[in-house]
Coordinates of C-alpha atoms in Angstrom, one line a residue:
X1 CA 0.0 0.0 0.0
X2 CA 2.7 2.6 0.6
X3 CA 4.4 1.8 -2.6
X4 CA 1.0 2.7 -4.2
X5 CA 1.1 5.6 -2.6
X6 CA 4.1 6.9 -3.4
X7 CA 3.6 6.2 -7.5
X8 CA 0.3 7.6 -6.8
X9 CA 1.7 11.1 -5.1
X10 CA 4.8 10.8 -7.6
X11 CA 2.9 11.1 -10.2
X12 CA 0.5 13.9 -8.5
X13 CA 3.2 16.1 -8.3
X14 CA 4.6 14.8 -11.9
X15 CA 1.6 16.1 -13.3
X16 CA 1.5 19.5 -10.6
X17 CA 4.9 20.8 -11.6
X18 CA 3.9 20.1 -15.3
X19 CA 0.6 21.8 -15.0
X20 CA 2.4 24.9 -13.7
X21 CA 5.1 25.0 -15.8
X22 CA 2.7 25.3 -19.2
X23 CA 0.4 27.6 -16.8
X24 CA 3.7 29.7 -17.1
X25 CA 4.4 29.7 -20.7
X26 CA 0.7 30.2 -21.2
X27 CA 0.5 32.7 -18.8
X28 CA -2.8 30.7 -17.1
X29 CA -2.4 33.0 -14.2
X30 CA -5.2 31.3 -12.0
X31 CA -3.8 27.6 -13.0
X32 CA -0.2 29.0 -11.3
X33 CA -2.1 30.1 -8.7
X34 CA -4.0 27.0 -7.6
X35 CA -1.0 24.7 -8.6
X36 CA 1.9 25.8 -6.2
X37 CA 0.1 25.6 -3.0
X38 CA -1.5 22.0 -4.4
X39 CA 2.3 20.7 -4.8
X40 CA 3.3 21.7 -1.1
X41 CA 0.4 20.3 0.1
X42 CA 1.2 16.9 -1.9
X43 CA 4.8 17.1 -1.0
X44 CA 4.0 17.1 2.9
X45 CA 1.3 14.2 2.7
X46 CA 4.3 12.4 0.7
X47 CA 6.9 13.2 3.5
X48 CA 4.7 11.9 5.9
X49 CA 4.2 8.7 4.2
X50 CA 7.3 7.8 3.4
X51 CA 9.2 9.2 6.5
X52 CA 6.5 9.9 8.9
X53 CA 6.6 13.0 9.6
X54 CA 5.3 16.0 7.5
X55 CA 8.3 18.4 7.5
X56 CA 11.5 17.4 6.4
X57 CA 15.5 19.1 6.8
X58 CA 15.2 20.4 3.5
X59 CA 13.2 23.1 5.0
X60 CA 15.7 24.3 7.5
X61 CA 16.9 26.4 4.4
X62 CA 18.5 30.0 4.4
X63 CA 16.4 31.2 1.6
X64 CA 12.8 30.1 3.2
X65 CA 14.1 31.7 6.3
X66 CA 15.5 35.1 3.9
X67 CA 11.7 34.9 2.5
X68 CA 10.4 34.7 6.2
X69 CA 12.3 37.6 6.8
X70 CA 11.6 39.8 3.5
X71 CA 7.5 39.0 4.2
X72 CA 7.5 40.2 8.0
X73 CA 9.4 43.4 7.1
X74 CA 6.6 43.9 4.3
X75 CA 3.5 43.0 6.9
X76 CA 4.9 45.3 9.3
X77 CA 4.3 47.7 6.9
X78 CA 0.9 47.4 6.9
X79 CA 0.5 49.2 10.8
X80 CA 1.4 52.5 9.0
X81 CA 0.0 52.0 5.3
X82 CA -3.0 54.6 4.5
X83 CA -4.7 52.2 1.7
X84 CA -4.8 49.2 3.5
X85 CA -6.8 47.2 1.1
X86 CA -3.9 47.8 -1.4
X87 CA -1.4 46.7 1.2
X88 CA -3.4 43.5 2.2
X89 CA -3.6 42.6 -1.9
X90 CA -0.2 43.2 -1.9
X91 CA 1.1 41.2 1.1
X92 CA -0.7 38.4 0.0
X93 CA 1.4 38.0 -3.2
X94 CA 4.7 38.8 -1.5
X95 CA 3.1 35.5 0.4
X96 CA 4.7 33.6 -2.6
X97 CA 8.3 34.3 -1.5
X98 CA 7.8 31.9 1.2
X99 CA 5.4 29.5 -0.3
X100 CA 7.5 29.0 -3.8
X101 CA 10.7 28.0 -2.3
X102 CA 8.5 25.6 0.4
X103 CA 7.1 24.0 -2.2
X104 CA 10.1 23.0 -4.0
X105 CA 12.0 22.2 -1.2
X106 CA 9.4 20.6 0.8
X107 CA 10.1 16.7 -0.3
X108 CA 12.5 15.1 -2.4
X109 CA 10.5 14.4 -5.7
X110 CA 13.0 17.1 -7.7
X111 CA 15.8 14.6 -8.5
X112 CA 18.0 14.9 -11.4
X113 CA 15.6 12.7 -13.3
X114 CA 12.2 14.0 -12.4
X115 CA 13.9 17.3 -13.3
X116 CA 14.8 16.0 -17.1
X117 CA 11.5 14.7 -17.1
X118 CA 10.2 17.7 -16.7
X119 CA 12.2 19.9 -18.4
X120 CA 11.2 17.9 -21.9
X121 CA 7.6 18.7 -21.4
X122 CA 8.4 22.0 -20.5
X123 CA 10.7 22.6 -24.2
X124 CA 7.9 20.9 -26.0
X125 CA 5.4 22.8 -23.9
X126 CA 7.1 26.2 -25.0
X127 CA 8.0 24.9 -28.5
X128 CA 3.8 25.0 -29.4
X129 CA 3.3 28.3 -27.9
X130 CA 6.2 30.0 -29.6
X131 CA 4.8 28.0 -32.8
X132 CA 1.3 29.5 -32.0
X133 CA 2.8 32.9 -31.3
X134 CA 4.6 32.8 -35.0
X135 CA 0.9 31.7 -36.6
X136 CA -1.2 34.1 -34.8
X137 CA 1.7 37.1 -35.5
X138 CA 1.4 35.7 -39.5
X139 CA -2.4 36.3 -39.7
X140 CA -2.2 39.3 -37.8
X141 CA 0.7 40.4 -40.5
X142 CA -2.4 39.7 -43.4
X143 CA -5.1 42.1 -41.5
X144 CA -2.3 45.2 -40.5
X145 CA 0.3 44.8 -43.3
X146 CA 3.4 45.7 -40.0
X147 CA 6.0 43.8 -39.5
X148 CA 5.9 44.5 -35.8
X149 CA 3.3 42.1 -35.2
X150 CA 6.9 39.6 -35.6
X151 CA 8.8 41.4 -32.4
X152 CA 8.8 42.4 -29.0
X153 CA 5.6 42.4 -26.5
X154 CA 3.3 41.9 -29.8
X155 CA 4.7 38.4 -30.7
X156 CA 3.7 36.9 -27.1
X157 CA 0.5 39.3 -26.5
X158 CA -1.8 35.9 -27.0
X159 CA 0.0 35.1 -23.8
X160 CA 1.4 37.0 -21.1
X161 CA 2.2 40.2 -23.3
X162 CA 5.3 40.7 -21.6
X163 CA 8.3 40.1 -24.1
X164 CA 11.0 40.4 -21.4
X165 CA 9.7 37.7 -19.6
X166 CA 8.8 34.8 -22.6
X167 CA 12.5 35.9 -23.2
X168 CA 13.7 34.4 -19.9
X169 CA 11.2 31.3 -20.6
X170 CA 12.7 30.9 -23.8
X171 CA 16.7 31.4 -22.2
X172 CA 16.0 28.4 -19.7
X173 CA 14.9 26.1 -22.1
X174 CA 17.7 26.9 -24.3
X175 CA 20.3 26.4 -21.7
X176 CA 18.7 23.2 -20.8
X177 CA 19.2 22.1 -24.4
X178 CA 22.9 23.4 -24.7
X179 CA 23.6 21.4 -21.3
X180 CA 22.0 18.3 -23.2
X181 CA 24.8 18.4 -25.4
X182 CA 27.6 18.9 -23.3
X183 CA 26.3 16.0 -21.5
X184 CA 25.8 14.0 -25.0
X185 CA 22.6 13.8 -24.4
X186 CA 19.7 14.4 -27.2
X187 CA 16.6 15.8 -27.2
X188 CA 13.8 13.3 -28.6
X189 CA 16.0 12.7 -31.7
X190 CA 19.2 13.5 -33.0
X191 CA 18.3 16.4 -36.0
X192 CA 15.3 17.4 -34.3
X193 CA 17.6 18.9 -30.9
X194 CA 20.0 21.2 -33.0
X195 CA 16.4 21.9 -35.1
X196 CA 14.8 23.4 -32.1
X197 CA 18.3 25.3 -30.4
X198 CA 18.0 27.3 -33.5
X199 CA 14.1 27.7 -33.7
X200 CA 14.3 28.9 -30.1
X201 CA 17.4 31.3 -30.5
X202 CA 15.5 32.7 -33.5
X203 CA 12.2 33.4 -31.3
X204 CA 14.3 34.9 -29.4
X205 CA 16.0 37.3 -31.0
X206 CA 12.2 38.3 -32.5
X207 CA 11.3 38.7 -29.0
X208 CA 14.2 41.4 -28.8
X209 CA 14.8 41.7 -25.1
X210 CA 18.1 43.8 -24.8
X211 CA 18.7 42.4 -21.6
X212 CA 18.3 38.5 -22.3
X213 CA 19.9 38.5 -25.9
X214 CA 23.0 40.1 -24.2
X215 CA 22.7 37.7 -21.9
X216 CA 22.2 34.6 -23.8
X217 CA 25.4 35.6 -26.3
X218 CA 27.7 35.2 -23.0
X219 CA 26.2 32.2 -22.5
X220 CA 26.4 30.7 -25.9
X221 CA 30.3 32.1 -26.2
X222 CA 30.9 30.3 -22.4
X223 CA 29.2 27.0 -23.8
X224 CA 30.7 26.7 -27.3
X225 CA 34.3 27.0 -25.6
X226 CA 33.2 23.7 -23.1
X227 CA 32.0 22.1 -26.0
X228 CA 34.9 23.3 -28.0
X229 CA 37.3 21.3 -25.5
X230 CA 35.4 17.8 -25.4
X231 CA 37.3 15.5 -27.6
X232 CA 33.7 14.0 -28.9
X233 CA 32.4 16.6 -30.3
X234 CA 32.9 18.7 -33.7
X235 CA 35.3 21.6 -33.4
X236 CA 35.3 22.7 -36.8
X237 CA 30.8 22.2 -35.9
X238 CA 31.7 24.1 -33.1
X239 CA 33.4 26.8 -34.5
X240 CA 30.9 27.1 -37.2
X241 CA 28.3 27.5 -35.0
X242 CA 29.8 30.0 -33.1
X243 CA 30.8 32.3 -36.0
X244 CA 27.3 31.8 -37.3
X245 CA 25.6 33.4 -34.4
X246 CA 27.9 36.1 -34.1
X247 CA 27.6 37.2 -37.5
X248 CA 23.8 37.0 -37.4
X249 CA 23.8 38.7 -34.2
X250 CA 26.4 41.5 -35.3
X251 CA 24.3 41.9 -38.4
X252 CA 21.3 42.5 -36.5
X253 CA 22.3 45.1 -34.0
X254 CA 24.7 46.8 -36.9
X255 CA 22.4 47.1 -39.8
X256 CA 19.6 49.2 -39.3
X257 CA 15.9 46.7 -38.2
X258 CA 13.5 46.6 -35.7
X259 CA 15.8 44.6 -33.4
X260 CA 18.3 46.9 -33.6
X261 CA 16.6 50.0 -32.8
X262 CA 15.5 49.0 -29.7
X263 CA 19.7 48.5 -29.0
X264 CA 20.3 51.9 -30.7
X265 CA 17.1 53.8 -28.7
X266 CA 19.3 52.8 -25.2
X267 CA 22.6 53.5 -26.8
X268 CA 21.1 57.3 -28.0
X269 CA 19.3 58.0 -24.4
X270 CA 19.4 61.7 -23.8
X271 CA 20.4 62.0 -19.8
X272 CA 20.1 65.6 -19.9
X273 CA 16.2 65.4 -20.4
X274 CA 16.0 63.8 -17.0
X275 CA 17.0 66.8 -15.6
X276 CA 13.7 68.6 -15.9
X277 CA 11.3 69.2 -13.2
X278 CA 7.8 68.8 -15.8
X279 CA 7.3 67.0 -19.2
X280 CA 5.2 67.7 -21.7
X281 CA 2.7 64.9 -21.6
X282 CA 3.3 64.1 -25.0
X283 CA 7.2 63.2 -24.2
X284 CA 8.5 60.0 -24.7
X285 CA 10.5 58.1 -22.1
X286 CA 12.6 55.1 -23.3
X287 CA 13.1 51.9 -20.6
X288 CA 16.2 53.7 -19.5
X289 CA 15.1 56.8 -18.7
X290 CA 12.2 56.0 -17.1
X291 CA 14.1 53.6 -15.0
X292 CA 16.5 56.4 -14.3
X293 CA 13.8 58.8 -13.4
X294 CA 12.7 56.7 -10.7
X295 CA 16.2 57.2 -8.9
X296 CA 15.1 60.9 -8.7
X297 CA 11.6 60.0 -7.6
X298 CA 12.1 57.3 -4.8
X299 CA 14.3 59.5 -3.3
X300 CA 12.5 62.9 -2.8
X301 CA 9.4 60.9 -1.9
X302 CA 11.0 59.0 1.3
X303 CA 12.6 62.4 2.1
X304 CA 9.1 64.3 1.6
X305 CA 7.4 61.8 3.9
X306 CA 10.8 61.2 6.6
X307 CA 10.0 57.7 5.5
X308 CA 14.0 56.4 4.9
X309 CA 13.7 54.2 7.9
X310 CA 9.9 52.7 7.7
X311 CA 9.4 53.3 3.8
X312 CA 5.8 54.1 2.7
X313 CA 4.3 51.1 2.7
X314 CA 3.3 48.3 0.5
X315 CA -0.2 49.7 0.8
X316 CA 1.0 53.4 -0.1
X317 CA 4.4 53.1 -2.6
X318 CA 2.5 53.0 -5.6
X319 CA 0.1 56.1 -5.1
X320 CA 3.0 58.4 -4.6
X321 CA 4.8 57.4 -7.7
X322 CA 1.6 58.1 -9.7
X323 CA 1.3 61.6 -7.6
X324 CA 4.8 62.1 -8.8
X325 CA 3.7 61.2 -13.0
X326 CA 1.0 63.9 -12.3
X327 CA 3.3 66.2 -10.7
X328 CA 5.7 66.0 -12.9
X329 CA 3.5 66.5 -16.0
X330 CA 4.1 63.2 -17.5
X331 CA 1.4 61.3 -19.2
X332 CA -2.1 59.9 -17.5
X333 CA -3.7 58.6 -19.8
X334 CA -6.8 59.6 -21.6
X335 CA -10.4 58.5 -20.0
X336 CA -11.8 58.0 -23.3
X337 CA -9.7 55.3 -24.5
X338 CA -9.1 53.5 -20.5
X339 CA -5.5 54.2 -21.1
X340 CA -3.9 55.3 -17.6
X341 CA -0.4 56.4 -19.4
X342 CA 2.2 56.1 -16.6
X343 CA -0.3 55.5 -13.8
X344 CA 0.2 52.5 -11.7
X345 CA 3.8 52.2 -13.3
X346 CA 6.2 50.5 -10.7
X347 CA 9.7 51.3 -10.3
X348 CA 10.8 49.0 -12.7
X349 CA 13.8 48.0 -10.1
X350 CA 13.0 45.7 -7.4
X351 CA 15.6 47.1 -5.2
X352 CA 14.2 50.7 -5.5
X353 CA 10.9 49.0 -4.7
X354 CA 12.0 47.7 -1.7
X355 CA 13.5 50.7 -0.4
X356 CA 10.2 52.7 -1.3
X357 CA 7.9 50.3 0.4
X358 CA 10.0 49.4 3.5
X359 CA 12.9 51.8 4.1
X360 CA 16.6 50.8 4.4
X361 CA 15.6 47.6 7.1
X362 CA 13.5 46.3 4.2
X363 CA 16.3 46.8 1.2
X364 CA 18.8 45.1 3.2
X365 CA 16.6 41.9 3.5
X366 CA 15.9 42.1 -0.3
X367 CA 20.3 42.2 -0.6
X368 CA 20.6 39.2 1.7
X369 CA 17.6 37.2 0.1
X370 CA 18.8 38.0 -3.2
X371 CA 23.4 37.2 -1.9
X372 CA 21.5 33.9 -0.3
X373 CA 20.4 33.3 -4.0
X374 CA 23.2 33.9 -5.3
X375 CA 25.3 31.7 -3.1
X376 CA 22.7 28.8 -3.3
X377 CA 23.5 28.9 -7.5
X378 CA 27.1 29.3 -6.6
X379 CA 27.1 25.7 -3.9
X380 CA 25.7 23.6 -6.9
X381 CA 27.2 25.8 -9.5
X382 CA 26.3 24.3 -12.4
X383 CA 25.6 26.0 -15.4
X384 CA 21.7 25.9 -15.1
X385 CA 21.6 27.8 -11.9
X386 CA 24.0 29.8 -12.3
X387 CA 23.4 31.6 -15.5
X388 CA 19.6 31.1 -14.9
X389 CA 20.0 32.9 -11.3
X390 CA 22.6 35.4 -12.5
X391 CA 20.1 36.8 -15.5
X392 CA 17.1 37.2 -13.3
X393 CA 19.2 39.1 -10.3
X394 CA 20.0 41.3 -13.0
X395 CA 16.4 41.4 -14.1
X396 CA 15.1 42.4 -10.8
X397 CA 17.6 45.8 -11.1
X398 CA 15.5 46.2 -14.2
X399 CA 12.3 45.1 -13.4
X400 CA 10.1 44.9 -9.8
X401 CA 10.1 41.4 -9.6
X402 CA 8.1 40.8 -6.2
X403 CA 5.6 43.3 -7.7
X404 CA 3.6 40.7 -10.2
X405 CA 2.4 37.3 -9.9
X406 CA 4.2 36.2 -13.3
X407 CA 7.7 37.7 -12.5
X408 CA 7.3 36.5 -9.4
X409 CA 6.9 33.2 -9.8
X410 CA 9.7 33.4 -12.9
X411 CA 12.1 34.9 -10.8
X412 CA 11.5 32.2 -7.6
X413 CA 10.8 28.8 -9.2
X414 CA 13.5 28.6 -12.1
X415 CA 16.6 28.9 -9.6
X416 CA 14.7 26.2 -7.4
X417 CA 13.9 23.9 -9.4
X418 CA 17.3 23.9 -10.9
X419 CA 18.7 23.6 -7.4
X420 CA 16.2 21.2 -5.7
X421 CA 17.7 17.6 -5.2
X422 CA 21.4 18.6 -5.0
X423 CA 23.0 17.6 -2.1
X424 CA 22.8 19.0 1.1
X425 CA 20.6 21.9 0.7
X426 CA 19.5 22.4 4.1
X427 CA 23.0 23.6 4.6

């Protein structure tokens, strides 16, 4: 009876972990919801059958007790928040950061093959909704007659909408596939693994995140070197490979294209425009600017309100930004159309957003969740976690992570799940 119970719960959690990983590239918000609590609840029922008790070492982990930390400094901002509603919406996702990593880490069903297993739906998964993606942006091409119905947030808007973060869905599964390799391992069959590295790198580079495509070109240069020095495979392959991507990619932030004006938009910022007090509503900020602006902003709000030590709340951070957009002239929106322009806009840096909601005690918790992260990747250190943690760190200086359900749950689960089952990581 116990070993039917275990095959039984094994393949609950099989099916869990699958369910929320196409919830994820589908962007089914509610199933990702409903599916992380069900596989901590499943993966305490299966500790206590098979070792009779419910909680297991794994849980005496630094970055469940990091997350403990980072979601009592964000409660106790509630006792001084003036839209509590807000706050209580609020705390209640920032809940995740203790029940993502407890639900990974809560059993030992994440093994290296359960992982693998996994990981194969998840590239076939994300190989029909990038195929999708490509149909939907062909028939839209028919009815507009624009090309950028191909790139950016307009490729995935059938899904989650958010380019930046398909990118980083698209980055795992191709470093899952280059790690295949190296391993001389292959992907369903032999043609049809280097078919879908290139389909994937392609989508990619159509989804033009500056950030990731950066990103993934370190990665690709640090792979093709290990691969480069295993005596079974190709070098002269190798080295093809190699200058075929950097030709393409050279080509494509050189010669003048979609892609590469998105490259060339950062690379042309004007900083001097920051420098004034009001905007004409009709002004445009590029990702850089805005993102720089808010360094000016955060600030002179937490010196306004003497809030440096508390911060202004989780329930309170984003209604003085937007008092800031309307102070400052920027764009609101226009009624008519339900566009709210910069209203409701974050600070696009999850450190910022810490400081802004819960002072200095409450960025300092972020740094040592985020260093307990970083030295979780570093203890198993192989490539997975590593580049995988690495690129969303830097994300969350780009991007408030803890501030959405989607990036949140991006930015928690992929570094778990690549470090779950390793040895020794209670320690």
């Amino acid at each position: 009876m116990p070993e039917t119970q275990h095959n039984f719960l094994s393949r609950l959690l099989f099916i869990l972990y699958l369910a929320f990983c196409i919830s994820m590239i589908f962007a089914f918000r509610a199933i990702s919801s409903i599916t992380i609590p069900f596989i901590l609840l499943t993966g305490l029922i299966k500790n206590k059958i098979e070792q009779k008790r419910f909680l297991n070492t794994n849980l005496k982990n630094p970055l469940i007790i990091t997350g403990c930390l980072l979601f009592v400094v964000q409660g106790i901002s509630l006792l001084y928040a003036n839209d509590v509603n807000q706050g209580w919406r609020n705390i209640l996702l920032k809940s995740l950061v203790i029940v993502v990593p407890a639900s990974i880490l809560c059993c030992d069903y994440i093994t290296q093959t359960t992982r693998k297993s996994i990981l194969r739906w998840y590239c076939i998964a994300l190989l029909v909704a990038c195929v999708f993606a490509i149909y939907t942006a062909m028939r839209n091409y028919f009815t507009l007659h624009s090309y950028s119905v191909f790139l950016y947030h307009a490729l995935v808007s059938i899904y989650s909408g958010h380019a930046i973060q398909f990118s980083i869905l698209v980055f795992v599964a191709l470093v899952y596939l280059f790690e295949m390799l190296i391993r001389r391992e292959i992907f369903l069959k032999k043609a049809f693994h280097p078919f879908l590295i290139c389909f994937f790198i392609i989508f990619l580079f159509l989804l033009s995140s500056k950030l990731v495509i950066a990103f993934f070109l370190v990665y690709f240069i640090s792979s093709m070197i290990r691969l480069y020095r295993l005596s079974f495979f190709n070098k002269v392959l190798v080295i093809s490979a190699l200058g075929v991507i950097l030709i393409s990619a050279s080509l494509i932030l050189l010669i003048p294209n979609r892609i590469n004006n998105r490259f060339k938009e950062i690379a042309d910022t004007n900083f001097g425009f920051l420098n004034q007090e009001k905007y004409n509503p009709g002004e445009y900020f590029n990702g850089l600017q805005f993102r720089m602006l808010q360094w000016r902003f955060v600030p002179q709000i937490l010196n306004e309100k003497k809030a440096w030590l508390t911060g202004v709340s989780i329930g309170d951070a984003q209604s003085y930004l937007n008092q800031k957009y309307i102070s400052a002239d920027m764009y609101i929106g226009t009624p008519a159309r339900h566009d709210k322009g910069f209203i409701g806009y974050n600070t696009h840096d999850e450190f910022l957003e810490a400081l802004l909601q819960t002072g200095i005690p409450g960025l300092l918790i972020f740094l040592l969740f985020i260093i307990t992260l970083l030295a979780r990747a570093w203890k198993v250190r192989t490539p997975e976690i590593i580049f995988t943690t690495v690129l969303l760190v830097i994300y969350s200086f780009t991007e408030s992570v803890l501030e959405s359900q989607y990036s949140l749950l991006i930015f928690l689960f992929f570094p778990l799940f690549f470090y779950a089952g390793k040895k020794n990581i209670q320690s």
